[in-house]
mmCIF file of C-alpha atoms in Angstrom:
data_model
loop_
_atom_site.group_PDB
_atom_site.id
_atom_site.type_symbol
_atom_site.label_atom_id
_atom_site.label_comp_id
_atom_site.label_asym_id
_atom_site.label_seq_id
_atom_site.Cartn_x
_atom_site.Cartn_y
_atom_site.Cartn_z
ATOM 1 C CA MET A 1 127.476 40.531 89.504
ATOM 2 C CA GLY A 2 128.782 41.812 93.187
ATOM 3 C CA VAL A 3 130.624 39.489 94.215
ATOM 4 C CA PHE A 4 133.721 40.184 96.937
ATOM 5 C CA VAL A 5 135.873 36.395 96.017
ATOM 6 C CA THR A 6 138.306 35.688 98.532
ATOM 7 C CA GLY A 7 140.974 32.739 99.283
ATOM 8 C CA VAL A 8 141.420 31.557 102.606
ATOM 9 C CA ARG A 9 143.629 28.361 103.512
ATOM 10 C CA PRO A 10 142.109 26.167 106.537
ATOM 11 C CA ARG A 11 145.737 24.836 108.885
ATOM 12 C CA TRP A 12 145.395 21.458 108.945
ATOM 13 C CA SER A 13 144.808 22.018 112.831
ATOM 14 C CA ASP A 14 141.258 22.283 111.867
ATOM 15 C CA MET A 15 139.813 18.816 110.752
ATOM 16 C CA ASP A 16 138.743 16.923 113.987
ATOM 17 C CA ALA A 17 138.213 13.352 113.789
ATOM 18 C CA PHE A 18 135.934 12.569 111.327
ATOM 19 C CA GLY A 19 139.011 14.580 109.290
ATOM 20 C CA HIS A 20 137.234 17.549 107.716
ATOM 21 C CA VAL A 21 137.308 21.042 109.539
ATOM 22 C CA ASN A 22 134.136 21.211 112.505
ATOM 23 C CA HIS A 23 131.735 24.192 112.125
ATOM 24 C CA ALA A 24 133.569 26.443 115.246
ATOM 25 C CA ASN A 25 136.846 26.146 112.428
ATOM 26 C CA THR A 26 134.371 26.760 109.647
ATOM 27 C CA VAL A 27 132.850 29.827 110.917
ATOM 28 C CA THR A 28 136.307 31.043 111.732
ATOM 29 C CA LEU A 29 137.754 30.726 108.064
ATOM 30 C CA LEU A 30 134.199 32.503 107.204
ATOM 31 C CA GLU A 31 135.547 35.453 109.466
ATOM 32 C CA GLU A 32 138.750 35.859 107.852
ATOM 33 C CA ALA A 33 136.960 35.844 104.632
ATOM 34 C CA ARG A 34 134.674 38.572 105.982
ATOM 35 C CA ILE A 35 137.811 39.957 107.259
ATOM 36 C CA GLU A 36 139.231 40.727 104.026
ATOM 37 C CA LEU A 37 135.948 42.570 102.780
ATOM 38 C CA LEU A 38 134.583 43.964 105.641
ATOM 39 C CA PHE A 39 138.518 45.759 107.000
ATOM 40 C CA THR A 40 140.950 44.825 104.215
ATOM 41 C CA GLU A 41 139.210 46.117 100.763
ATOM 42 C CA ALA A 42 136.927 48.671 102.645
ATOM 43 C CA ALA A 43 140.205 50.564 103.724
ATOM 44 C CA ARG A 44 141.235 50.056 100.340
ATOM 45 C CA HIS A 45 138.028 52.278 99.182
ATOM 46 C CA GLY A 46 139.005 54.718 101.602
ATOM 47 C CA VAL A 47 135.885 53.531 104.494
ATOM 48 C CA LYS A 48 137.918 52.269 107.563
ATOM 49 C CA GLU A 49 134.899 52.558 110.151
ATOM 50 C CA MET A 50 133.838 49.315 110.324
ATOM 51 C CA ALA A 51 137.712 48.144 110.946
ATOM 52 C CA GLU A 52 136.609 50.177 114.386
ATOM 53 C CA GLY A 53 133.595 48.805 115.367
ATOM 54 C CA MET A 54 131.135 45.082 113.423
ATOM 55 C CA VAL A 55 129.909 43.070 115.329
ATOM 56 C CA VAL A 56 128.117 39.417 114.189
ATOM 57 C CA ALA A 57 124.212 39.728 115.596
ATOM 58 C CA LYS A 58 123.236 36.376 113.968
ATOM 59 C CA LEU A 59 125.433 33.142 112.183
ATOM 60 C CA PHE A 60 123.367 30.946 109.317
ATOM 61 C CA VAL A 61 125.636 28.436 108.366
ATOM 62 C CA ASP A 62 124.181 25.345 105.698
ATOM 63 C CA TYR A 63 126.743 22.599 105.498
ATOM 64 C CA LEU A 64 126.544 20.822 101.774
ATOM 65 C CA SER A 65 129.867 18.593 102.034
ATOM 66 C CA PRO A 66 132.607 18.735 104.604
ATOM 67 C CA ILE A 67 135.314 20.984 104.209
ATOM 68 C CA VAL A 68 138.654 18.540 103.592
ATOM 69 C CA PHE A 69 141.782 20.018 104.885
ATOM 70 C CA THR A 70 143.947 20.098 101.344
ATOM 71 C CA GLY A 71 146.721 22.444 101.965
ATOM 72 C CA GLU A 72 145.100 24.699 99.196
ATOM 73 C CA ASP A 73 143.115 27.231 99.626
ATOM 74 C CA ILE A 74 139.332 27.348 99.642
ATOM 75 C CA VAL A 75 137.273 30.325 98.046
ATOM 76 C CA VAL A 76 134.409 32.417 99.978
ATOM 77 C CA GLU A 77 132.464 33.804 97.967
ATOM 78 C CA MET A 78 129.950 37.060 100.049
ATOM 79 C CA SER A 79 127.917 39.518 98.475
ATOM 80 C CA VAL A 80 125.897 42.160 100.260
ATOM 81 C CA ARG A 81 121.584 41.923 100.913
ATOM 82 C CA ASP A 82 119.268 42.970 102.990
ATOM 83 C CA LEU A 83 121.238 46.588 103.437
ATOM 84 C CA LYS A 84 119.648 48.903 105.629
ATOM 85 C CA SER A 85 120.417 52.003 107.683
ATOM 86 C CA ALA A 86 121.982 50.501 110.526
ATOM 87 C CA SER A 87 122.582 46.601 109.655
ATOM 88 C CA PHE A 88 123.475 44.708 106.876
ATOM 89 C CA THR A 89 123.421 41.219 105.519
ATOM 90 C CA LEU A 90 126.422 39.760 104.339
ATOM 91 C CA ASP A 91 125.306 35.479 102.068
ATOM 92 C CA TYR A 92 127.505 33.323 102.010
ATOM 93 C CA LEU A 93 129.008 30.960 99.157
ATOM 94 C CA VAL A 94 132.244 28.054 100.223
ATOM 95 C CA ARG A 95 133.889 26.714 97.363
ATOM 96 C CA GLY A 96 136.477 23.826 98.091
ATOM 97 C CA ASN A 97 138.629 23.921 95.549
ATOM 98 C CA ARG A 98 139.723 26.900 93.737
ATOM 99 C CA GLU A 99 138.984 25.257 90.390
ATOM 100 C CA ALA A 100 136.785 25.915 88.271
ATOM 101 C CA ASN A 101 132.767 26.189 89.197
ATOM 102 C CA SER A 102 134.319 23.618 92.389
ATOM 103 C CA PRO A 103 130.946 22.500 94.167
ATOM 104 C CA VAL A 104 129.373 24.648 96.504
ATOM 105 C CA VAL A 105 130.811 23.007 100.233
ATOM 106 C CA THR A 106 129.002 25.389 102.504
ATOM 107 C CA LYS A 107 126.396 28.351 102.607
ATOM 108 C CA ALA A 108 126.133 31.078 105.710
ATOM 109 C CA GLU A 109 125.138 34.644 106.548
ATOM 110 C CA THR A 110 126.053 36.531 109.120
ATOM 111 C CA LEU A 111 124.044 39.567 110.536
ATOM 112 C CA MET A 112 126.607 42.513 111.066
ATOM 113 C CA VAL A 113 125.388 45.326 112.864
ATOM 114 C CA PRO A 114 127.939 48.479 112.927
ATOM 115 C CA TYR A 115 129.522 48.540 116.613
ATOM 116 C CA ASN A 116 130.353 51.993 118.246
ATOM 117 C CA VAL A 117 133.217 50.607 120.793
ATOM 118 C CA THR A 118 133.116 53.358 122.876
ATOM 119 C CA THR A 119 130.042 53.679 123.828
ATOM 120 C CA ALA A 120 129.406 49.542 123.454
ATOM 121 C CA ARG A 121 126.383 50.592 121.671
ATOM 122 C CA PRO A 122 124.745 50.110 117.760
ATOM 123 C CA ARG A 123 124.938 52.718 115.836
ATOM 124 C CA ARG A 124 124.036 54.112 111.893
ATOM 125 C CA LEU A 125 125.971 53.250 109.004
ATOM 126 C CA THR A 126 128.091 55.389 106.910
ATOM 127 C CA ASP A 127 127.724 56.835 103.324
ATOM 128 C CA ALA A 128 130.514 55.543 103.097
ATOM 129 C CA GLU A 129 130.251 52.382 104.272
ATOM 130 C CA ARG A 130 126.811 52.245 103.214
ATOM 131 C CA ASP A 131 128.200 53.400 99.158
ATOM 132 C CA PHE A 132 130.900 50.167 99.250
ATOM 133 C CA LEU A 133 128.742 47.443 100.983
ATOM 134 C CA ALA A 134 125.750 49.012 98.331
ATOM 135 C CA GLY A 135 128.310 48.545 95.705
ATOM 136 C CA TRP A 136 127.927 44.198 96.473
ATOM 137 C CA ARG A 137 124.638 43.958 96.244
ATOM 138 C CA ALA A 138 123.684 40.441 94.536
ATOM 139 C CA GLY A 139 123.296 41.378 91.298
ATOM 140 C CA GLY A 140 126.094 44.466 91.184
ATOM 141 C CA ASN A 141 128.978 45.121 89.666
ATOM 142 C CA GLY A 142 131.732 45.668 92.799
ATOM 143 C CA ALA A 143 132.892 48.647 94.129
#
């Protein structure tokens, strides 16, 4: 499967009064995972343009159960869907810990748009970006 998997560690301060990671901090954890794929992993594959400008155009989060601070990483699995010339959708499955078959606690998706910060306008994906992202399509084998 074309799934990128990374661990992200919630912080004690991410918890709210009810003892679970609140919405805003969950979105930040998704962002940290996304940076690992679109900036760090992409650069490792020679695709550095994404780090120069990429914006979230739409965000959807479905909470299945609370994320609770344990001092351990949560696992974020990401795959690419709807790869178009000037946008793509990232799908996320968040698991509460690194144990095998850990239950999914959150599902999310972001519509991503490449962005030129100099012109302050969206731009098209480069061929290198498209090739990199195609490797992470659900059902693919990774980049």
